Coordinates of C-alpha atoms and ligand atoms in Angstrom, one line a residue:
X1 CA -20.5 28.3 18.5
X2 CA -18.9 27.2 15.4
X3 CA -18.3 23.6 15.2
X4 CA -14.6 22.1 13.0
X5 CA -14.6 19.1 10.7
X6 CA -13.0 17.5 13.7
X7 CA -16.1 18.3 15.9
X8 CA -18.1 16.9 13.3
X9 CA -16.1 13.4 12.7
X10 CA -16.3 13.1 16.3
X11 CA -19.9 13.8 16.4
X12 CA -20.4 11.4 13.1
X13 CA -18.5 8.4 14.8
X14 CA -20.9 8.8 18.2
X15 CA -24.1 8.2 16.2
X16 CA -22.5 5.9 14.1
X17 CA -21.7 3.8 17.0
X18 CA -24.8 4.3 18.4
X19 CA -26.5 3.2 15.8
X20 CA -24.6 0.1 14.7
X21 CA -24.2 -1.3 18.6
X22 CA -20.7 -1.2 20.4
X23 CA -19.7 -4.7 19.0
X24 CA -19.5 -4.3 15.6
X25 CA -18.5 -0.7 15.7
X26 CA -15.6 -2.1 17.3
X27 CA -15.0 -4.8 14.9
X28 CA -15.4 -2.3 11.8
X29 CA -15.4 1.4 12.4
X30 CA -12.7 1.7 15.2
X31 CA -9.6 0.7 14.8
X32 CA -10.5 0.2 11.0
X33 CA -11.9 3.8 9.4
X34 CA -10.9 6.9 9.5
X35 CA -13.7 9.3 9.1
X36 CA -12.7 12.9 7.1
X37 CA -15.3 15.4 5.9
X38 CA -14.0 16.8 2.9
X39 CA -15.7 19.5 0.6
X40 CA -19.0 18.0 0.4
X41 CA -18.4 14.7 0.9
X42 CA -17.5 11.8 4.0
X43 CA -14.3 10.2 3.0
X44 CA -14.5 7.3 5.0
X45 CA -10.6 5.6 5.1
X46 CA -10.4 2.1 5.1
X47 CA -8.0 -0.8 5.4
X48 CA -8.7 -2.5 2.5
X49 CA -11.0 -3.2 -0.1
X50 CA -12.5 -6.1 2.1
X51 CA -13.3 -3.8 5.3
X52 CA -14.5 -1.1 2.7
X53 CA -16.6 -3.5 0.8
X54 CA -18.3 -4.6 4.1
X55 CA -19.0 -1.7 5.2
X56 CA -20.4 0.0 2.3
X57 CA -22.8 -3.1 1.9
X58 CA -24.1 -3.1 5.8
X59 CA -23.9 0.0 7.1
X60 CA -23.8 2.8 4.3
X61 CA -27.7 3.9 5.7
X62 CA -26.0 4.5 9.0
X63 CA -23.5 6.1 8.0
X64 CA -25.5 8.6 5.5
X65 CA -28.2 8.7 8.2
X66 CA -25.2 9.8 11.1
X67 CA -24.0 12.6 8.2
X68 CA -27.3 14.0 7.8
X69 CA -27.9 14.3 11.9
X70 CA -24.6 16.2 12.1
X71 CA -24.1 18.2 9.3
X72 CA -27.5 18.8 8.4
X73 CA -27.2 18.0 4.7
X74 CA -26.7 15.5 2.4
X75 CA -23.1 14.4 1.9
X76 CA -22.1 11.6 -0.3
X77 CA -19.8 9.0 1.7
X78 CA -16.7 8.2 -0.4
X79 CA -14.1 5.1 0.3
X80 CA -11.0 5.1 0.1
X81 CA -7.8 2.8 1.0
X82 CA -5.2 3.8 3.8
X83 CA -2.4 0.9 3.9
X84 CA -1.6 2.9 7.0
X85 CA -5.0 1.7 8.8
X86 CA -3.9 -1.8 8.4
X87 CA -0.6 -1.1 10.0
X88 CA -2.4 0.6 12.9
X89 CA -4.5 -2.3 13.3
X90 CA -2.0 -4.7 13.3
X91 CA -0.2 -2.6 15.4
X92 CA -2.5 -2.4 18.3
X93 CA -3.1 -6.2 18.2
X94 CA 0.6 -6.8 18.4
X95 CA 1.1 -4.1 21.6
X96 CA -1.7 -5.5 23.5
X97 CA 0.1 -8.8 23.3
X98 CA 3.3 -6.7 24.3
X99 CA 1.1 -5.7 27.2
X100 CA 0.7 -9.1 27.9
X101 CA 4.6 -10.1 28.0
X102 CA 5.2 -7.1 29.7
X103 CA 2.7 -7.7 33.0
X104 CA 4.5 -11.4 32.9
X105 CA 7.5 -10.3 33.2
X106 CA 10.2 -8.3 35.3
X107 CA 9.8 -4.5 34.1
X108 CA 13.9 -3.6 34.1
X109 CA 14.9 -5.1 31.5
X110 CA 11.5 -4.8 29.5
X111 CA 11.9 -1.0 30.4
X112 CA 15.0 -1.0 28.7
X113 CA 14.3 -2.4 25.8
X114 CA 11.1 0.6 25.6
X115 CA 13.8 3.0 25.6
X116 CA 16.0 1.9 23.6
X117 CA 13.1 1.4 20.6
X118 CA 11.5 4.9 21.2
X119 CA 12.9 6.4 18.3
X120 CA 12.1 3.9 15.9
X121 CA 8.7 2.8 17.6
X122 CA 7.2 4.8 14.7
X123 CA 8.7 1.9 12.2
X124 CA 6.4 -1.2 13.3
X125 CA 7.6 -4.1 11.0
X126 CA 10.4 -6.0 12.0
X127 CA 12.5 -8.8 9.9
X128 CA 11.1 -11.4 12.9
X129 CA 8.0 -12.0 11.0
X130 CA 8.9 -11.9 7.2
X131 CA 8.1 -15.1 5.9
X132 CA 10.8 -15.9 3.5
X133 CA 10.2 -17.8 0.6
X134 CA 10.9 -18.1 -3.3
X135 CA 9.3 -15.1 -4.5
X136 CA 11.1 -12.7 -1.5
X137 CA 14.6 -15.3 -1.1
X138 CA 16.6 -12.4 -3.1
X139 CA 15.5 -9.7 -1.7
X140 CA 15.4 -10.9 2.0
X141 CA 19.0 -12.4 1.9
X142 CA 19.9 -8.7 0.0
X143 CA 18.5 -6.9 3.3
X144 CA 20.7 -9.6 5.3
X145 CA 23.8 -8.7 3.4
X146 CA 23.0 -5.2 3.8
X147 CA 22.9 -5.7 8.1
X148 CA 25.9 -7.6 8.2
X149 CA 28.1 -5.3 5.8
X150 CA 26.2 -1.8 5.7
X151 CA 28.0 0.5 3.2
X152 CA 30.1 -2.3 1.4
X153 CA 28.5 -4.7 -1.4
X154 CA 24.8 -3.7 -2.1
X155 CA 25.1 -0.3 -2.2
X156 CA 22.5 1.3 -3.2
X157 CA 20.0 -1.4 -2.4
X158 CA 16.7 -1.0 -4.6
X159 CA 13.8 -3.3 -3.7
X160 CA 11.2 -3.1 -6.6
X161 CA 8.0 -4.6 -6.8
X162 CA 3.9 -4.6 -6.9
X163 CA 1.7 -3.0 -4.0
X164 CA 1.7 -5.0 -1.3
X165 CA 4.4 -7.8 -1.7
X166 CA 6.8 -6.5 1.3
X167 CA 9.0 -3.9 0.1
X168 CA 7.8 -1.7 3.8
X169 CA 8.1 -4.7 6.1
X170 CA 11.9 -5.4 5.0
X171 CA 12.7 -1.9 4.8
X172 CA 11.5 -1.3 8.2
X173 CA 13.2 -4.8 9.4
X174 CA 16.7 -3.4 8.1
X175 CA 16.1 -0.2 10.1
X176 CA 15.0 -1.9 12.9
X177 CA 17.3 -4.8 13.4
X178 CA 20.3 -2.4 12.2
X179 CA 19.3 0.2 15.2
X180 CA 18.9 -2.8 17.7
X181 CA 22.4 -4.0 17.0
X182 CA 24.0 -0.2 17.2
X183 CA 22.1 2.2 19.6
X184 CA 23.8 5.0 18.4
X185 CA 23.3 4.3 15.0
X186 CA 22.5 7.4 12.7
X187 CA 19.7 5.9 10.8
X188 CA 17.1 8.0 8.9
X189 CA 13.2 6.3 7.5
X190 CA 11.1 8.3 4.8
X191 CA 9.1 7.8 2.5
X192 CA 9.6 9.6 -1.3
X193 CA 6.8 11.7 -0.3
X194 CA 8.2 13.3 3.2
X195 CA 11.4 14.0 1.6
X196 CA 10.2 15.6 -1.0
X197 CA 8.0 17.8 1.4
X198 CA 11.0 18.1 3.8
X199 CA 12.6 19.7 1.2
X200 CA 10.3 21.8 -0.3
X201 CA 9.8 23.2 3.3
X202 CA 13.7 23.2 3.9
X203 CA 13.5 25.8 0.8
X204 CA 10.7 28.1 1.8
X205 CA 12.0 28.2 5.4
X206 CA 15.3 29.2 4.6
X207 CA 16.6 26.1 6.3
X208 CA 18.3 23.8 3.4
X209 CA 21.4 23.9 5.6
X210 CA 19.9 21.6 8.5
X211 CA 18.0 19.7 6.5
X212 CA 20.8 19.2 4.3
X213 CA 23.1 18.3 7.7
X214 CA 20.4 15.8 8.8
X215 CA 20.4 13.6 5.5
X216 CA 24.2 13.9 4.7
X217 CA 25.2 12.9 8.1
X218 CA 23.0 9.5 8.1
X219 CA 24.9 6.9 8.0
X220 CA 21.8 4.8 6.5
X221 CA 19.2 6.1 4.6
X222 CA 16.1 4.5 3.6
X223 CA 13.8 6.0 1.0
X224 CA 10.2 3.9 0.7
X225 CA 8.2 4.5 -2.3
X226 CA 11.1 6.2 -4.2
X227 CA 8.9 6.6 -7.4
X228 CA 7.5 9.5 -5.8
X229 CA 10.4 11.9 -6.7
X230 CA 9.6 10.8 -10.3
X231 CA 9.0 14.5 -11.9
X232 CA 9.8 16.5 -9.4
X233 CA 13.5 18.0 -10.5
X234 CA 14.1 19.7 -7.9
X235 CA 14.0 17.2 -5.5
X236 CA 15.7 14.7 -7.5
X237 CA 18.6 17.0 -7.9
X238 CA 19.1 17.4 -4.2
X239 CA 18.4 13.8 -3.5
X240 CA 21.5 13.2 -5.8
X241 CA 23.7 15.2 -3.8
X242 CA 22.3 13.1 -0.8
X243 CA 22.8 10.6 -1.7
X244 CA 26.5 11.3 -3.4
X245 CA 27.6 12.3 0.0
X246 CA 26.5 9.4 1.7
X247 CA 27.8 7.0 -0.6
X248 CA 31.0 9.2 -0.3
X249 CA 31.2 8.3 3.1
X250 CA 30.8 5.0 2.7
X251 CA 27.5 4.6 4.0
X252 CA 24.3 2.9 2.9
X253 CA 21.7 3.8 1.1
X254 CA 18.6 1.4 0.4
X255 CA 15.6 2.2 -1.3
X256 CA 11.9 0.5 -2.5
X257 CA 9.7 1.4 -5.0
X258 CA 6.7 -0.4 -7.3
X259 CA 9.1 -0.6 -10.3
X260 CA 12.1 -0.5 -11.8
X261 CA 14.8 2.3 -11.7
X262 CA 14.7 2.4 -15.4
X263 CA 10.7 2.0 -15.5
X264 CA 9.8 5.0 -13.3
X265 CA 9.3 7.7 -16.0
X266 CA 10.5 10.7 -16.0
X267 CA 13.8 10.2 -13.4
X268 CA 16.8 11.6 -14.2
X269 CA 19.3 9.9 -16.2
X270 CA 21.8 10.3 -13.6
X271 CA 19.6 8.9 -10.8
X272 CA 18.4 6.4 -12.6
X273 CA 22.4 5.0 -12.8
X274 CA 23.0 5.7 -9.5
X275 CA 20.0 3.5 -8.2
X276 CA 21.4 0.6 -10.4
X277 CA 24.7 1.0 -9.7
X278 CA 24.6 -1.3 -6.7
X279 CA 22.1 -3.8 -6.3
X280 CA 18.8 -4.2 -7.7
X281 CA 16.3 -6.9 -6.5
X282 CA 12.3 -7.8 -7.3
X283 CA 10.0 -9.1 -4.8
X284 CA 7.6 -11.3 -6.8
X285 CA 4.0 -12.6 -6.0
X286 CA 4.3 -15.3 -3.2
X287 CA 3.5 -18.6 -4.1
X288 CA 0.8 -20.9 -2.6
X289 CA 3.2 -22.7 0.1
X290 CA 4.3 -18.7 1.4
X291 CA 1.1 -17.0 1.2
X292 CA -0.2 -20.3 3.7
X293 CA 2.4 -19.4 5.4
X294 CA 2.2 -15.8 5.9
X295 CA -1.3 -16.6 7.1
X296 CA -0.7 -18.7 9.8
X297 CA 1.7 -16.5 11.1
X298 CA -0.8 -13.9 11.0
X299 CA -3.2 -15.9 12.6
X300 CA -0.6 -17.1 15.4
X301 CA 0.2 -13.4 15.9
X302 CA -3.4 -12.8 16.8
X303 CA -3.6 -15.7 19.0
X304 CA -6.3 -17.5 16.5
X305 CA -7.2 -20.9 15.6
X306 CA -7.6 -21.3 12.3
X307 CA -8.6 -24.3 10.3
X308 CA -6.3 -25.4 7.6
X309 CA -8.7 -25.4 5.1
X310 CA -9.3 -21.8 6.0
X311 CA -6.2 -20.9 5.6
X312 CA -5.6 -22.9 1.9
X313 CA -8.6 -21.5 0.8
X314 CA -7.7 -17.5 1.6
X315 CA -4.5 -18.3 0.2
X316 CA -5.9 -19.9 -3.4
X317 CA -8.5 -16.7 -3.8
X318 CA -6.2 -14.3 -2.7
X319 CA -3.2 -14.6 -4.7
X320 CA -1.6 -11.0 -5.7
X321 CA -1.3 -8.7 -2.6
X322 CA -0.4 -9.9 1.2
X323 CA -2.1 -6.8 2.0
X324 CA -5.3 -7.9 0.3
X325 CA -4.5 -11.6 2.1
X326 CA -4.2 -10.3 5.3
X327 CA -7.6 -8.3 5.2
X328 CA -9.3 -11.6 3.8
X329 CA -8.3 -13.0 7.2
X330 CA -9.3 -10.2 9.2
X331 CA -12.5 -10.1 7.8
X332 CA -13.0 -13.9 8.7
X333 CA -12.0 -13.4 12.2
X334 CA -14.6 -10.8 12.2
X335 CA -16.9 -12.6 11.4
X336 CA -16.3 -15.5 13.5
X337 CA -16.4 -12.9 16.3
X338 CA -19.5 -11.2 15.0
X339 CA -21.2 -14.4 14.6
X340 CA -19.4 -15.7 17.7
X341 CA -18.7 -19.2 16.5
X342 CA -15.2 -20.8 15.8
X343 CA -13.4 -19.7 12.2
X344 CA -14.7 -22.6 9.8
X345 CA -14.7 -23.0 5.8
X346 CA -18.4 -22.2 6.0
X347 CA -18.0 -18.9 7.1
X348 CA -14.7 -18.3 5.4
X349 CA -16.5 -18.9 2.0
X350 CA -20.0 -16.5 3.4
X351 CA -17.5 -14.5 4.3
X352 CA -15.6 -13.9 1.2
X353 CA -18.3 -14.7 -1.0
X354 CA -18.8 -11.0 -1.9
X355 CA -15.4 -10.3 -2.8
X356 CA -14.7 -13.6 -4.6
X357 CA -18.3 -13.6 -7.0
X358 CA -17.9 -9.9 -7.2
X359 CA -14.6 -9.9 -9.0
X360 CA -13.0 -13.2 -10.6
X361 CA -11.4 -15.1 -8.6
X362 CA -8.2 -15.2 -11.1
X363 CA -8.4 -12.1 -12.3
X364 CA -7.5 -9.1 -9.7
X365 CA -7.7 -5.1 -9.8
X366 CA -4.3 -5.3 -8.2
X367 CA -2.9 -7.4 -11.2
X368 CA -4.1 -5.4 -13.6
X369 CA -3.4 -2.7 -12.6
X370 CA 0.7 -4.0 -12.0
X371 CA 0.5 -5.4 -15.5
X372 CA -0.9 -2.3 -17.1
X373 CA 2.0 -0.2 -15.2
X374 CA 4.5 -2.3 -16.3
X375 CA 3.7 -2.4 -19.8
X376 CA 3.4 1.5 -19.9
X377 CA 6.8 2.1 -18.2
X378 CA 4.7 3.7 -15.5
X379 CA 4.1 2.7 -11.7
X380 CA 0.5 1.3 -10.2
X381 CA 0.8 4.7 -8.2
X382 CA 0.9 6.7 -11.1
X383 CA -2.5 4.5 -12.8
X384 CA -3.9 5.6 -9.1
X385 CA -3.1 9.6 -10.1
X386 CA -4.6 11.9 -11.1
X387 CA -1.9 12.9 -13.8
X388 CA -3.0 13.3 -16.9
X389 CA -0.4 12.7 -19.0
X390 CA -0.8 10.7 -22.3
X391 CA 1.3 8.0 -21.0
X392 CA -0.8 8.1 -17.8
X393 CA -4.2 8.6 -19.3
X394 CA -4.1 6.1 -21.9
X395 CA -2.9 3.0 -18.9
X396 CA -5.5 4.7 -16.6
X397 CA -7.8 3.9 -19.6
X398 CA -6.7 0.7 -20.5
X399 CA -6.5 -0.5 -17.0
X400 CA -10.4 0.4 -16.2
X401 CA -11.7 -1.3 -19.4
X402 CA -9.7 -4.1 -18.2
X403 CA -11.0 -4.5 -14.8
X404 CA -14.5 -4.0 -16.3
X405 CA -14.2 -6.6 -18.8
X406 CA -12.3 -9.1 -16.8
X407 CA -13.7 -8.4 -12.8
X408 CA -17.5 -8.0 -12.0
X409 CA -16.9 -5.0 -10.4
X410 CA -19.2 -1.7 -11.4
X411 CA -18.2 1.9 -12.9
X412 CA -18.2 3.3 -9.1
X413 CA -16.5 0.7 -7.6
X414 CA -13.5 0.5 -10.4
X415 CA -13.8 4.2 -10.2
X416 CA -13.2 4.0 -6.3
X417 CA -10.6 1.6 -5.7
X418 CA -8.3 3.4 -8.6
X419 CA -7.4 6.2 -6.9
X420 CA -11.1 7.7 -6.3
X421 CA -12.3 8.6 -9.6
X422 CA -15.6 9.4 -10.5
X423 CA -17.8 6.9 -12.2
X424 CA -18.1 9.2 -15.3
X425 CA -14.6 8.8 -15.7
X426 CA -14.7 5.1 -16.0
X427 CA -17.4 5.4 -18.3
X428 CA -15.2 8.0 -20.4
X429 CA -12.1 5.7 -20.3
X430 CA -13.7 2.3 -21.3
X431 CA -15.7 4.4 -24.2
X432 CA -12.1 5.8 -25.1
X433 CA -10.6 1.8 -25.3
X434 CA -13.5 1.0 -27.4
X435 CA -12.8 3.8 -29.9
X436 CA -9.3 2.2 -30.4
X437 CA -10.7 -0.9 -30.9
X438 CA -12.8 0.1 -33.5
X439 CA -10.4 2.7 -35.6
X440 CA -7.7 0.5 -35.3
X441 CA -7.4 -0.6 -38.7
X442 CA -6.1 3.3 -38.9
X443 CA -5.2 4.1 -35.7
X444 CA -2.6 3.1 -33.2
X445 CA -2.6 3.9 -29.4
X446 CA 0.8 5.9 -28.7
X447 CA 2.3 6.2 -25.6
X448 CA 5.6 7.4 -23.9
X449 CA 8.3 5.7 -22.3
X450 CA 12.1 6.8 -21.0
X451 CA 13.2 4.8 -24.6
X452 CA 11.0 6.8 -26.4
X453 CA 7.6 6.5 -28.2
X454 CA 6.0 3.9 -28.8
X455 CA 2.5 3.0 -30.6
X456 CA 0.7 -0.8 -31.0
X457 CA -2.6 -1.3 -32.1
X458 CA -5.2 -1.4 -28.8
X459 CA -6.5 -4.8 -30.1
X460 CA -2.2 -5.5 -29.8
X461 CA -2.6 -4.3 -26.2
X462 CA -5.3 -5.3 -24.8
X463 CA -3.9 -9.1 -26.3
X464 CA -0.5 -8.9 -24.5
X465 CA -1.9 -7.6 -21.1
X466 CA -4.8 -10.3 -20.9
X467 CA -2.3 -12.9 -21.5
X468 CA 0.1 -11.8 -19.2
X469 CA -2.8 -11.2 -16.3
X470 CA -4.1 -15.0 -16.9
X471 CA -0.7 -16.3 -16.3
Ligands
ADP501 P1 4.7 -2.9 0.0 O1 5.5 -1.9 0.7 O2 5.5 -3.8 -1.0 O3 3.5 -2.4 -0.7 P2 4.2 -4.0 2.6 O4 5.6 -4.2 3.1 O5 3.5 -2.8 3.1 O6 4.1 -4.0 1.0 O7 3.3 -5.3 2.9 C1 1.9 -5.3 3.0 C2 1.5 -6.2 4.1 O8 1.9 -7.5 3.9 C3 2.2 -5.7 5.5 O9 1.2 -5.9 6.5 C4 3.3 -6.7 5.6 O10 3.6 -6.9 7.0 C5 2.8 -8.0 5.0 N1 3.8 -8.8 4.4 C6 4.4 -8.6 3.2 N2 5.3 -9.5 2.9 C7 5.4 -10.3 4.0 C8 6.1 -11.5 4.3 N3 7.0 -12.0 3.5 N4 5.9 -12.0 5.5 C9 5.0 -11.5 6.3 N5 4.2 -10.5 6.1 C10 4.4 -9.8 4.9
MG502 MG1 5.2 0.1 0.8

């Protein structure tokens, strides 16, 4: 009998679980991994870099140990991050507390509501719980406008912004507060990436006609991570006849992405007018007061007490990312689980003591690697790529020596946490910086961007991005 990958990652979790004892499997394999065998390696999907971190540091001899029983060889266990794990998490914690309400209360009504959200059960985040403050204000009263007069002023919406500052949660609160209010409402969620494989499968099926039928027909479409479509033509051509018969109709389109319209490279002029035709709006990094907030909200959602000074110290190490926030407190609730005492600074400071020696605590991967992005014209997904452009290459480049130089993170962990590269290749990159430095009496570092090429001296670079990452 022949046994699948699938066997296998069953198989792998068992020992794991055996090994490490039910209670912290539970707290950090779970709901938190998902465990892939791919090629010759374990690709072992986490939440965020926290959970990753963690487990890498406690229980990578289990792990490699639970490989070799299964697969009889050796496999080398790889991390990566899958935003999606978080929402699962956060997901189950918020339905068992549904399940809560639910046994309290009288099931007809309750069984409506069910109903009534099955087709948008799939879209989890829900306007209810966006903290609004300064750095969101815009773009949350833009969403607002957008409910109350769909099709009319903000049309296209584009939300822009760096990884993990809310672009998915109000997106998702648009679609779901706009379907609560109108059951019938023809409403239609994807991300750049499935409508670009829609599409592509549309073509090879034969079948443009429905799937052209189900996007012209929506009455709102919502596009997340719209950067994707950056350089692939086709798709961007059809998504312009989208969305030109949408907006012919009147209806509304809204969209998110990491940057700029006019700073994703290598989108068509004509889309690129079209997305700033309406209205466009930043979410920025939240300030102390919002990320507090966002925290105790968090914390109230999963029914714990959590200390003030907890809560103010997450919030001062933890400044660029909610996502990143929101694991910090996670892995502090863990650990006050694991260790079964009450959340206190103590532990929040053990806790995160890893994370916040490791890499400084001013200085974040996340903001470089925004900064670097935005300086090349490019988007934080495309530094996580494996394109190769020159354009891409050289900010790949630039952004590694920068997280080398400025956080005390090693060649396999940069390597890891931008987009899985190999340690070589940070090796390579940070040489290739260093070259610049040195020849730059002669040479210049040249670059593309949609206004054309551009060259600076890397000393020039390196300069400007430093100064705009301290700020
Ligand atoms: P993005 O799409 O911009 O990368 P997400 O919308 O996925 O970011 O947000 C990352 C995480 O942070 C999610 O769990 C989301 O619920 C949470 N989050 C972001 N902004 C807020 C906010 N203003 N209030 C509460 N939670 C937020
Ligand atoms: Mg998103």
């Amino acid at each position: 009998m022949t046994m699948t990958a699938d066997d296998h990652v069953e198989k792998i979790n068992a020992i794991i679980a055996h090994k490490v004892g039910p209670q912290r499997y539970k707290i950090w394999f779970k709901n938190s991994t998902k465990l892939a065998i791919e090629d010759n390696y374990l690709k072992v999907g986490v939440p965020n870099l926290f959970i990753g971190g963690w487990i890498e540091n406690h229980f990578s001899d289990q792990i490699q140990a639970a490989v070799r029983e299964v697969t009889h060889r050796e496999m080398k266990v790889i991390f990566t991050i899958d935003p999606e794990l978080f929402g699962s998490q956060r997901r189950r914690q918020l339905d068992s507390q549904a399940e809560s309400v639910a046994r309290n209360a009288n099931p007809s009504p309750l069984q409506r509501r069910t109903n009534r959200f099955t087709r948008s059960s799939r879209l989890r985040l829900k306007l209810d719980n966006f903290v609004v403050g300064p750095s969101n204000q815009l773009a949350y009263n833009a969403a607002k406008t957008v409910i109350n007069e769909p099709g009319k002023v903000f049309n296209p919406l584009f939300i822009h912004g760096g990884c993990g500052l809310g672009k998915t949660h109000l997106l998702q609160g648009i679609c779901n507060c706009m379907a609560e209010a109108r059951e019938d409402l023809n409403w239609t969620y994807v991300s750049g990436e499935d409508f670009t494989n829609q599409f592509v499968l549309a073509l090879k099926m034969g079948k443009l006609d429905s799937f052209r039928r189900r996007f012209r027909n929506t009455e709102l479409l919502v596009i997340d991570d719209v950067h994707f479509l950056a350089s692939k033509k086709a798709t961007q051509e059809e998504f312009l006849h989208t969305f030109n018969a949408i907006d012919t109709a009147g209806k509304q389109v809204i969209m998110a992405s990491d940057a700029h319209p006019k700073m994703i490279g290598q989108l068509s002029e004509s889309l690129v007018n079209r997305f700033i035709s309406g209205m466009v709006v930043k979410v920025e990094i939240p300030d102390f007061a919002t990320r507090c907030t966002i925290l105790r909200q968090r914390a109230l959602e999963m029914k714990k007490q959590i200390p003030d000074a907890v809560i103010e110290y997450i919030a001062e190490h933890l400044r660029a990312n909610i996502r990143e926030l929101e694991g910090a407190l996670l892995k502090v609730i863990a650990y006050s689980s694991l260790s079964r005492t009450p959340v206190n600074l103590a532990m929040a400071h053990e806790a995160l003591a890893d994370h916040i020696t490791r890499t400084d605590p001013i200085v974040h991967l996340s903001d470089i690697e925004s900064a670097v992005a935005t300086f090349f014209g490019i988007t934080p997904a495309d530094v996580h790529s494996s394109r190769k452009t020159r354009t891409v290459s050289l900010a790949r480049s630039v952004a590694m020596y920068l997280a080398r130089k400025h956080t005390s993170m090693s060649f396999p962990e940069i390597g890891r946490f931008m987009g899985n590269k190999n340690h070589a290749t940070v090796i390579l990159a940070c040489r290739k910086v260093d070259e610049l430095i040195k020849k730059s009496a002669d040479k210049n570092a040249i670059w593309e961007t949609p206004a054309g090429r551009r060259e600076m001296k890397m000393e020039a670079i390196l300069k400007e991005l430093e100064h705009s990452i301290s700020r």
